[in-house]
Short mmCIF file of C-alpha atoms and ligand atoms in Angstrom, two decimals:
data_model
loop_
_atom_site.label_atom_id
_atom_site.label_comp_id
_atom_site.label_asym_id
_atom_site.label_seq_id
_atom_site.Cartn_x
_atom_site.Cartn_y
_atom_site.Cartn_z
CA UNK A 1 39.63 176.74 124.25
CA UNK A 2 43.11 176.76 123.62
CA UNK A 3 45.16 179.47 121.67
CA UNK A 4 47.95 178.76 119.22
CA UNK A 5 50.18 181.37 119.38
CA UNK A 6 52.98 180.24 116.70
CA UNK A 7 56.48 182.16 116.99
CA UNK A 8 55.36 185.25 114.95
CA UNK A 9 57.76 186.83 112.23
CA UNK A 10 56.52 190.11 112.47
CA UNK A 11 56.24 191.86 116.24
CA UNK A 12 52.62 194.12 116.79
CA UNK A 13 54.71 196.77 117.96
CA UNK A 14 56.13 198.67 114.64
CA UNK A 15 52.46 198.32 113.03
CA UNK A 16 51.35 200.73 115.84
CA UNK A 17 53.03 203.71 114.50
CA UNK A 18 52.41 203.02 110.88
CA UNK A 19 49.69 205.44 109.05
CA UNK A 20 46.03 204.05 107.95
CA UNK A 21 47.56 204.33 104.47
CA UNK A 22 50.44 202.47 104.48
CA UNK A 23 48.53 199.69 106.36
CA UNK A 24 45.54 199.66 103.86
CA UNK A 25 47.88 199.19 101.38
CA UNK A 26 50.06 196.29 103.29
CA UNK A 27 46.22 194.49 103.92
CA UNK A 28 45.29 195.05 100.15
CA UNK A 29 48.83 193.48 99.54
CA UNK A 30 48.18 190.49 101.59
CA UNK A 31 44.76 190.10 100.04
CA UNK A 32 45.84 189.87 96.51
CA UNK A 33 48.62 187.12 97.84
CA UNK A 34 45.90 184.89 99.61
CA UNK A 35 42.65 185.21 97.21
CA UNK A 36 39.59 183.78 97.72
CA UNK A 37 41.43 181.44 101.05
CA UNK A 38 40.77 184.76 102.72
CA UNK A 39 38.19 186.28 104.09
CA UNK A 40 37.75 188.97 106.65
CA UNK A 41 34.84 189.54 108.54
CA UNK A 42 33.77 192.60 110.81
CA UNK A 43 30.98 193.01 113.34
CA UNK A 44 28.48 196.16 112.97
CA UNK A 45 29.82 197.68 116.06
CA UNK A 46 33.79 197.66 114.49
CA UNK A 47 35.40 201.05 113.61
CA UNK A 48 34.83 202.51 109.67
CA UNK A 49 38.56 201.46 108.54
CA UNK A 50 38.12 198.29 109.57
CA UNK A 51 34.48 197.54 108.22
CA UNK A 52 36.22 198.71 104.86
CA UNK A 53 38.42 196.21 104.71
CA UNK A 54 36.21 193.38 105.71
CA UNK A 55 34.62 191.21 102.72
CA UNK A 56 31.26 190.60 105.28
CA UNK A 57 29.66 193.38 107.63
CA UNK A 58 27.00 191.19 110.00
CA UNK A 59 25.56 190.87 113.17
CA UNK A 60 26.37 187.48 115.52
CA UNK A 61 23.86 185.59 113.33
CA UNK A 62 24.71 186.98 109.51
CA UNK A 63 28.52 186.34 110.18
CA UNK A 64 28.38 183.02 111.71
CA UNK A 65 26.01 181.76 108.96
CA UNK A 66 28.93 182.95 106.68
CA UNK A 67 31.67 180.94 108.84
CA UNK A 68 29.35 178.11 108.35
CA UNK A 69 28.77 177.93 104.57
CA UNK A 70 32.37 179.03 103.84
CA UNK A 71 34.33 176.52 101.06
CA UNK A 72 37.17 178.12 99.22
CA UNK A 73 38.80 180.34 102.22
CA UNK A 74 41.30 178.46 104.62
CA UNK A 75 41.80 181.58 106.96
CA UNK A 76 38.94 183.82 108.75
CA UNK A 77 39.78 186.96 110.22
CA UNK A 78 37.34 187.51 112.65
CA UNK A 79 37.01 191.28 113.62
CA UNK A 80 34.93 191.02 115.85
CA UNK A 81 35.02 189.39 120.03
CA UNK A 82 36.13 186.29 121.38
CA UNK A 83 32.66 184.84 121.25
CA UNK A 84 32.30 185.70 117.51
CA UNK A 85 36.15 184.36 116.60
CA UNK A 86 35.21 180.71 118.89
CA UNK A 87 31.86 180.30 116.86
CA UNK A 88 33.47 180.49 113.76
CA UNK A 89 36.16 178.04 114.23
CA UNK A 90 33.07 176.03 115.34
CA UNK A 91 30.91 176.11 112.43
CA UNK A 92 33.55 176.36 110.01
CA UNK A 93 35.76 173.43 111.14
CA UNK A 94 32.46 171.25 111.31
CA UNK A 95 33.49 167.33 110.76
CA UNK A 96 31.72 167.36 107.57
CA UNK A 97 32.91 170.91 106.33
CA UNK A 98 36.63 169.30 107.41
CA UNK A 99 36.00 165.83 105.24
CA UNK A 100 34.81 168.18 102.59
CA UNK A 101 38.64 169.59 102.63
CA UNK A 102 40.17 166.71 102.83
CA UNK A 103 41.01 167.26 106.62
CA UNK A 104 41.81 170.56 105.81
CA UNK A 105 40.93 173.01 108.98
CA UNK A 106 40.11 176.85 108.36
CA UNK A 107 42.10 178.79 110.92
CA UNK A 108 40.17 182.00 112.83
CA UNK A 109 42.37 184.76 113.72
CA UNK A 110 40.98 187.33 116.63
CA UNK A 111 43.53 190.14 115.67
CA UNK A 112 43.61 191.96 119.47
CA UNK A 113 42.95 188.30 121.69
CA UNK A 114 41.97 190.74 124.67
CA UNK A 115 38.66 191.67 122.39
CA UNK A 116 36.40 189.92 124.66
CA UNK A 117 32.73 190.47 125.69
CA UNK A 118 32.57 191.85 129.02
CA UNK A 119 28.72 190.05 129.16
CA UNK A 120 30.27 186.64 127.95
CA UNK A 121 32.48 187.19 130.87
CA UNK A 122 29.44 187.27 133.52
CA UNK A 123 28.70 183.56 133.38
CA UNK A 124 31.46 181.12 133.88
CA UNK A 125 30.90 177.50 133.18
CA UNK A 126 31.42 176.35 136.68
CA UNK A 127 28.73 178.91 137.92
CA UNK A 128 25.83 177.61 135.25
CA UNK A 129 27.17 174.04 136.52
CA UNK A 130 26.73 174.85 139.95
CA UNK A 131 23.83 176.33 138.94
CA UNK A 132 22.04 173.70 137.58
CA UNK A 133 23.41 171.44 140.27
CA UNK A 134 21.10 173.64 142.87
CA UNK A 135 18.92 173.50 140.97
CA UNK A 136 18.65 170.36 140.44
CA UNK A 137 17.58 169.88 143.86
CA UNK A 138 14.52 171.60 143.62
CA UNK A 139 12.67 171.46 140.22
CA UNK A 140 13.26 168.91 137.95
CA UNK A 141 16.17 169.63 135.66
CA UNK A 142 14.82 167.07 132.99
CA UNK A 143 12.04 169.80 132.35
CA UNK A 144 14.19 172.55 132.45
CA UNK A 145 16.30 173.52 128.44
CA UNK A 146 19.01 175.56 128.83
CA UNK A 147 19.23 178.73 125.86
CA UNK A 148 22.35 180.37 125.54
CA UNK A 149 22.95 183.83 123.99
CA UNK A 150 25.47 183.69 121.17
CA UNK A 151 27.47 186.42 123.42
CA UNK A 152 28.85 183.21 125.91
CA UNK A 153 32.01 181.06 125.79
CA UNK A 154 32.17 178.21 124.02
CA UNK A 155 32.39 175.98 127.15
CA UNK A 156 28.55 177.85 127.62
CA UNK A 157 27.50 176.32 124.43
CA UNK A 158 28.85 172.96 124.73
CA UNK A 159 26.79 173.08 127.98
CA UNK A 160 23.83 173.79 126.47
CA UNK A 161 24.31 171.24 123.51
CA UNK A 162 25.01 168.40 125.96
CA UNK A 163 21.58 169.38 128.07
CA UNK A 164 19.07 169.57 124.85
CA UNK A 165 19.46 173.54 125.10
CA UNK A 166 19.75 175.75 121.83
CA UNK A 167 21.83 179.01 121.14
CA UNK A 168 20.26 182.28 120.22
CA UNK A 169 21.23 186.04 118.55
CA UNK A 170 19.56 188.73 118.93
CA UNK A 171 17.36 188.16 116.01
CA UNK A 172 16.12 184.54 117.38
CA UNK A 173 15.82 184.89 120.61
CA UNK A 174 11.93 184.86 120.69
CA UNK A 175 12.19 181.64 117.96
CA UNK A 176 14.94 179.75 120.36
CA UNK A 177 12.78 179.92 123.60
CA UNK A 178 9.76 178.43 121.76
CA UNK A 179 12.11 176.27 120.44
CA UNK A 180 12.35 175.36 124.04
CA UNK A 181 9.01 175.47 125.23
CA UNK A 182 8.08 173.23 122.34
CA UNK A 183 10.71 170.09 124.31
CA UNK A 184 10.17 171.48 128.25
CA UNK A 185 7.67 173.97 130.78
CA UNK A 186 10.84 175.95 131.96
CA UNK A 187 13.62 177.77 130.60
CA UNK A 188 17.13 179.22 131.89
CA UNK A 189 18.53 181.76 129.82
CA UNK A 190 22.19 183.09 130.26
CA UNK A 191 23.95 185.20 130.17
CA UNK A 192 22.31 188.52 129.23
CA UNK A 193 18.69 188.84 131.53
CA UNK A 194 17.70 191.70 129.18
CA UNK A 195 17.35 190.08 126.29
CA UNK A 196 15.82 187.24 128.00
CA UNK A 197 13.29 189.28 129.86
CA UNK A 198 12.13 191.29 127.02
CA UNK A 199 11.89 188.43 124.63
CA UNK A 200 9.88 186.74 127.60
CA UNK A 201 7.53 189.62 128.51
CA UNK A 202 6.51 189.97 124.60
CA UNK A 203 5.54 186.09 124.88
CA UNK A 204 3.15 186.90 127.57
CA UNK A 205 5.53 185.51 130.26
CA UNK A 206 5.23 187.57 133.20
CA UNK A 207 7.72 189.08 135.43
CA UNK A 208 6.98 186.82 138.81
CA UNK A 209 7.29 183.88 136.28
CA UNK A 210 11.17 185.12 135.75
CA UNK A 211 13.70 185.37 138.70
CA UNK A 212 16.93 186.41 138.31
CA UNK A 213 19.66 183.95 139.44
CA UNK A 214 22.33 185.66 140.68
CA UNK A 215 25.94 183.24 140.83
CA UNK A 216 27.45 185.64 143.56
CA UNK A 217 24.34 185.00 145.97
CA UNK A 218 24.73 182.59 148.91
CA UNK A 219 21.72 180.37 147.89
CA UNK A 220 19.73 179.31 145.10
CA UNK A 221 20.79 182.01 142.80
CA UNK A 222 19.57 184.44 145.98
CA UNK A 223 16.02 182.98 144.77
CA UNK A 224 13.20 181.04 147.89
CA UNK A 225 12.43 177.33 146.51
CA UNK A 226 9.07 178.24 146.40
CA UNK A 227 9.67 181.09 143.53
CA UNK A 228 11.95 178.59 141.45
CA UNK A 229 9.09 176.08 141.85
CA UNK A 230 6.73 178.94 139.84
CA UNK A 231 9.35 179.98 137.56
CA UNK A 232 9.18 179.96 133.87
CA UNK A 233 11.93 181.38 132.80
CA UNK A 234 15.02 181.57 134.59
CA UNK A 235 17.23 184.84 134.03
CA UNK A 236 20.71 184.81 135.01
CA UNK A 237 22.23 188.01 136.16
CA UNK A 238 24.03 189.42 133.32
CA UNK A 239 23.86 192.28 131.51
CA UNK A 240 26.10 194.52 128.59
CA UNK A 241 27.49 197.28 129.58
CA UNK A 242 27.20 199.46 126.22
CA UNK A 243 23.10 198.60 126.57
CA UNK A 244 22.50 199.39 129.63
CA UNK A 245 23.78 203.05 129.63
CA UNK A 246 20.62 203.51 127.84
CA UNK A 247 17.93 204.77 130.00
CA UNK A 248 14.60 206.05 129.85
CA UNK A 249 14.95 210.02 130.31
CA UNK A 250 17.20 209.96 126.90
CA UNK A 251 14.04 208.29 125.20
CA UNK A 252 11.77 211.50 126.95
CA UNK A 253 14.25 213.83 125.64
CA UNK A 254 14.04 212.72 121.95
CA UNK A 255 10.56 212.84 122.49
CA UNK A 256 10.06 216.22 123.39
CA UNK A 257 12.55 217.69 120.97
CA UNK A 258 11.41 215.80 118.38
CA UNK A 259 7.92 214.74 118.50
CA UNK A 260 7.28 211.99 116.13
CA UNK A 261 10.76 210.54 116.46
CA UNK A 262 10.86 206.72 116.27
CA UNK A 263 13.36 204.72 119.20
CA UNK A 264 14.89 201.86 117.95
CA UNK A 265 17.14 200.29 120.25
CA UNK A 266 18.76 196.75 120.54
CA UNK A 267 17.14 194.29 122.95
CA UNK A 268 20.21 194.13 125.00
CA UNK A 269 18.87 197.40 126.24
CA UNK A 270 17.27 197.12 129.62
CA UNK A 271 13.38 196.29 129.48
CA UNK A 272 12.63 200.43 130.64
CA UNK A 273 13.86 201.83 127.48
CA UNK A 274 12.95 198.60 125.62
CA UNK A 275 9.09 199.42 126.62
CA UNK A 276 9.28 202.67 125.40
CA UNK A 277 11.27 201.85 122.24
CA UNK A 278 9.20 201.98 118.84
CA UNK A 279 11.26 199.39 117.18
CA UNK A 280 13.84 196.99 118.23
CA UNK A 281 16.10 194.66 116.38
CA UNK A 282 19.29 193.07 115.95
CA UNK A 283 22.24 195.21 114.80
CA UNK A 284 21.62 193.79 110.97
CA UNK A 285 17.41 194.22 111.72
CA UNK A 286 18.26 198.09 113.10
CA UNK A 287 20.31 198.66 110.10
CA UNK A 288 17.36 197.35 107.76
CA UNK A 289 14.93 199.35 109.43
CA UNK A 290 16.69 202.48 108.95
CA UNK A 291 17.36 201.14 105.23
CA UNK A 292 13.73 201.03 104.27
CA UNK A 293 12.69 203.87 106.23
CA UNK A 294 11.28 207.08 104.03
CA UNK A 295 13.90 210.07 103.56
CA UNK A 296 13.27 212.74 106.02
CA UNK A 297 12.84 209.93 109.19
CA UNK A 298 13.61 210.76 112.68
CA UNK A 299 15.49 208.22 114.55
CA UNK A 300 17.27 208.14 117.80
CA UNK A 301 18.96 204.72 118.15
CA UNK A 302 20.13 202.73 120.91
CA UNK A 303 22.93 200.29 120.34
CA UNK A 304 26.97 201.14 120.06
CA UNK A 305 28.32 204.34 119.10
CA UNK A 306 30.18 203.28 115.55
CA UNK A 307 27.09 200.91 114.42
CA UNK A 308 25.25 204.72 114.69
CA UNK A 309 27.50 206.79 113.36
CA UNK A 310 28.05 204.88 110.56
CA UNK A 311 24.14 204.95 109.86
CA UNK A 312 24.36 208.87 110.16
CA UNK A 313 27.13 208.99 107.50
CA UNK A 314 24.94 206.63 104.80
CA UNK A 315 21.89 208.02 105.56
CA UNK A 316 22.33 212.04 105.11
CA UNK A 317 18.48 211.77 104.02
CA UNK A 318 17.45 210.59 107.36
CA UNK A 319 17.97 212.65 111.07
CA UNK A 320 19.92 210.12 112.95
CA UNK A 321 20.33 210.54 116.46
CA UNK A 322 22.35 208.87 119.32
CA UNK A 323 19.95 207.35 121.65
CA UNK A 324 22.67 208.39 124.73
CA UNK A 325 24.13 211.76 125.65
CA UNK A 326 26.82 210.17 127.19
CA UNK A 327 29.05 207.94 124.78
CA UNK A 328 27.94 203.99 124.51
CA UNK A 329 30.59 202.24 122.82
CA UNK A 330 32.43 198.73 123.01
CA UNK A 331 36.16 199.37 123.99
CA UNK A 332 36.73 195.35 123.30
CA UNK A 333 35.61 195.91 119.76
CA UNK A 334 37.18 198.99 119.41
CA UNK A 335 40.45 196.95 120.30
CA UNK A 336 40.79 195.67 116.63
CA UNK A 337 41.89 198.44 114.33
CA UNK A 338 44.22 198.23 111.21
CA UNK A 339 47.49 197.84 112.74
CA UNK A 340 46.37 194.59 114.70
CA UNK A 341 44.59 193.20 111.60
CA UNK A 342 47.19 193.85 109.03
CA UNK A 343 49.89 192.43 111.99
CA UNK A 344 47.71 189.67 112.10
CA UNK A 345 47.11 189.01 108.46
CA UNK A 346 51.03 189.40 107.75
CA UNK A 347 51.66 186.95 109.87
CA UNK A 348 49.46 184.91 108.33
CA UNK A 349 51.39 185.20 105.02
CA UNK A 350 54.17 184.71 106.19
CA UNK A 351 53.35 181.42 107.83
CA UNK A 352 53.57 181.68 111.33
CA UNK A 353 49.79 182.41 112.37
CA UNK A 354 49.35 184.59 115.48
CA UNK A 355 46.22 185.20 117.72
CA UNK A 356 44.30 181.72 116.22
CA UNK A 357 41.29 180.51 118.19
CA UNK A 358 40.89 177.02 118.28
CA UNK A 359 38.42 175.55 120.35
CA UNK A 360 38.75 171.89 121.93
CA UNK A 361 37.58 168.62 120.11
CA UNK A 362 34.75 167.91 122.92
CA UNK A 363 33.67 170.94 123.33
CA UNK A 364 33.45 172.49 119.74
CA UNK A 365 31.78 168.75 119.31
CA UNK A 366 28.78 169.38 121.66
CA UNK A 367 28.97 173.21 120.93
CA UNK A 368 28.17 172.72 117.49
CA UNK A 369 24.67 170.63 118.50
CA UNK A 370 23.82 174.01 119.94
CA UNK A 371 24.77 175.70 116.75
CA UNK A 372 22.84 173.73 114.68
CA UNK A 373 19.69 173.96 116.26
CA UNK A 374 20.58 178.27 116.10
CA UNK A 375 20.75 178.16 112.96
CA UNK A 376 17.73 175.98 112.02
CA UNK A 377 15.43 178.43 114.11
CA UNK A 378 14.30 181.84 112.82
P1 LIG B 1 24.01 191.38 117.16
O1 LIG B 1 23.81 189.92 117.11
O2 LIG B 1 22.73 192.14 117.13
O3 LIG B 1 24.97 191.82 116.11
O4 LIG B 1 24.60 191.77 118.58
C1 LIG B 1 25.87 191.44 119.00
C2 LIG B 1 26.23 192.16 120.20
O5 LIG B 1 27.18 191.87 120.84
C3 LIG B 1 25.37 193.25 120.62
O6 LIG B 1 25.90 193.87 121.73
FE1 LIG B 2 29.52 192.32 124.56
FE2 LIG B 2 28.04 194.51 124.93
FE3 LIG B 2 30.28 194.64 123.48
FE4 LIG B 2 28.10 193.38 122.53
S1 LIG B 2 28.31 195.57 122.97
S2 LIG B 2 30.21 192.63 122.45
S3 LIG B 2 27.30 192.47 124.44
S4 LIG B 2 30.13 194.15 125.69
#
């Protein structure tokens, strides 16, 4: 991945102090100046101000179908992570998508660059490489297809693409590892074991059939030869640290305050409270849930703390609760807000582009056969 990081007209610093007004109003400015080569889109789990200006609210899966069908806009904000921003610039800047525009590329801008994903951050390429390299000497890597969570570097995809692996959300998980099973008898999934073990158990997969390979361990992923041989499903040892605050005495309390109270939690939450949960789903599958729900539902939900409250403020006919009493939210997301985007979209009009996120030739290459397949699978 490299980052262009032009000379910018306008220093971050004086946006800082400037009032949500003023900077709506500078953003709305910009917007009318750019048109339809614009477009801004924001994650679920951003703050209110900044889902308000964004033309697309999505989860991983909604807002990188968007990158990829995009034709009139030449510039993405991406409020969102790192993951998110590299993804776009993937699927948007596809060779045929490019030929399309005459060699014209879309540029992503990340408006905060240190909105990462602290999960994307527990695998490393060289540790799934060394990875596979061990385990290469013991089961036979040819049978073995790599799945990647969306939430991993690009480098992560590219990985997968060049190894006949696939690329899942949250909302395909289940469809990418039978996507898998369908080519090979074994499966590693990185970087997030929750979401691989719970999409696992609900395929009748069971737990002895999934170690955990841990990078940090001496030894085959601190795994014997002889459980690697039995393995089905390889986790690595990764986990989100919003999800996993979630645990299974806030799912008893609901239930004996409220009786009748439906859970609904992401699967990034760890398999405990995803056992006990009623109903689980992407960010964009929670939000439909509580969309077609009755008036006078119960929920207490388990995913970040602005996705909720948001639900709470456009649902006053439903009881909304936060699945946590302690507060669960993303501080990398939280890092965009309206001074960085309207820094980072005046910059843009002005011509010298700041916080763009360009991924490599090679890698966005074999990143994008990863992609594909995502998207294909439902
Ligand atoms: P979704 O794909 O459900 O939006 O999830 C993204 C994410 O990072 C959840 O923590
Ligand atoms: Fe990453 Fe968790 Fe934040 Fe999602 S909520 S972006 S998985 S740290």
């Amino acid at each position: 991945m490299t980052t262009a990081t032009l000379s910018p007209k306008f220093e971050l610093q004086p946006y800082k102090s400037l009032e949500n007004d003023a900077l709506e109003a500078r953003i709305q400015a910009v917007r009318e100046q750019l048109g339809s080569q614009l477009m801004i889109l924001g994650h679920h789990y951003q703050q209110d101000e900044v889902i308000a200006q964004s033309d697309l609210r999505g989860d991983s899966y909604l807002l990188s179908q968007r990158a990829a069908d995009s034709t009139d806009c030449r510039h993405i904000a991406f409020c969102g992570v790192h993951f998110m921003a590299e993804t776009a610039d993937i699927l948007a800047n596809r060779p045929d998508k490019v030929a399309e525009r005459d060699g014209e590329r879309v540029g992503v801008y990340l408006p905060d660059l240190a909105a990462g994903c602290s999960m994307a951050d527990m695998a490393a390429i060289d540790q799934i490489e060394d990875a596979w390299d061990q385990l290469s000497e013991v089961i036979d890597t040819d049978d073995l297809t790599p799945v990647t969570y969306i939430n991993s570097a690009a480098s992560l995809k590219a990985f997968v693409g060049r190894h006949g692996g696939i690329v899942c959300t949250s909302s395909n998980a289940r469809a990418a590892i039978e996507w898998a099973f369908a080519r090979t008898s074994r499966v590693m999934f990185f970087p997030d074991q929750h979401l691989g073990r719970n999409t696992a158990l609900g395929m009748d997969i069971t737990d002895e059939k999934m170690p955990v390979w841990d990078p940090f361990a001496d030894d085959l992923g601190g795994n014997t030869e002889e459980v690697l041989t039995q393995s089905k499903v390889l986790l690595w040892k990764g986990h989100c640290s919003v999800h996993q605050m979630f645990r299974p005495e806030h799912v008893a309390l609901f239930r004996d305050k409220y009786p009748g109270i439906k859970i609904l939690v992401h699967p990034e939450c760890p398999r405990e409270v995803f056992e006990l949960a009623d109903e689980y789903g992407s960010t964009g599958k929670i939000i439909q849930q509580v969309e077609a729900a009755p008036p006078g539902s119960q929920w207490a939900i388990g995913t970040e703390l602005h996705l909720v409250n948001r639900l709470k403020q456009e649902h006053p006919e439903q009881e909304i609760h936060f699945l946590s009493p302690v507060v669960c939210m993303c501080a990398t997301m939280y890092r965009i807000d309206l001074a960085h985007l309207c820094w980072t979209l005046e910059n843009l009009a002005a011509g010298t582009p700041v916080n763009m996120i360009e991924v490599d030739e090679e890698t966005a290459k074999w990143s994008l056969v990863a992609l594909e397949r995502m998207l294909e699978v439902r």
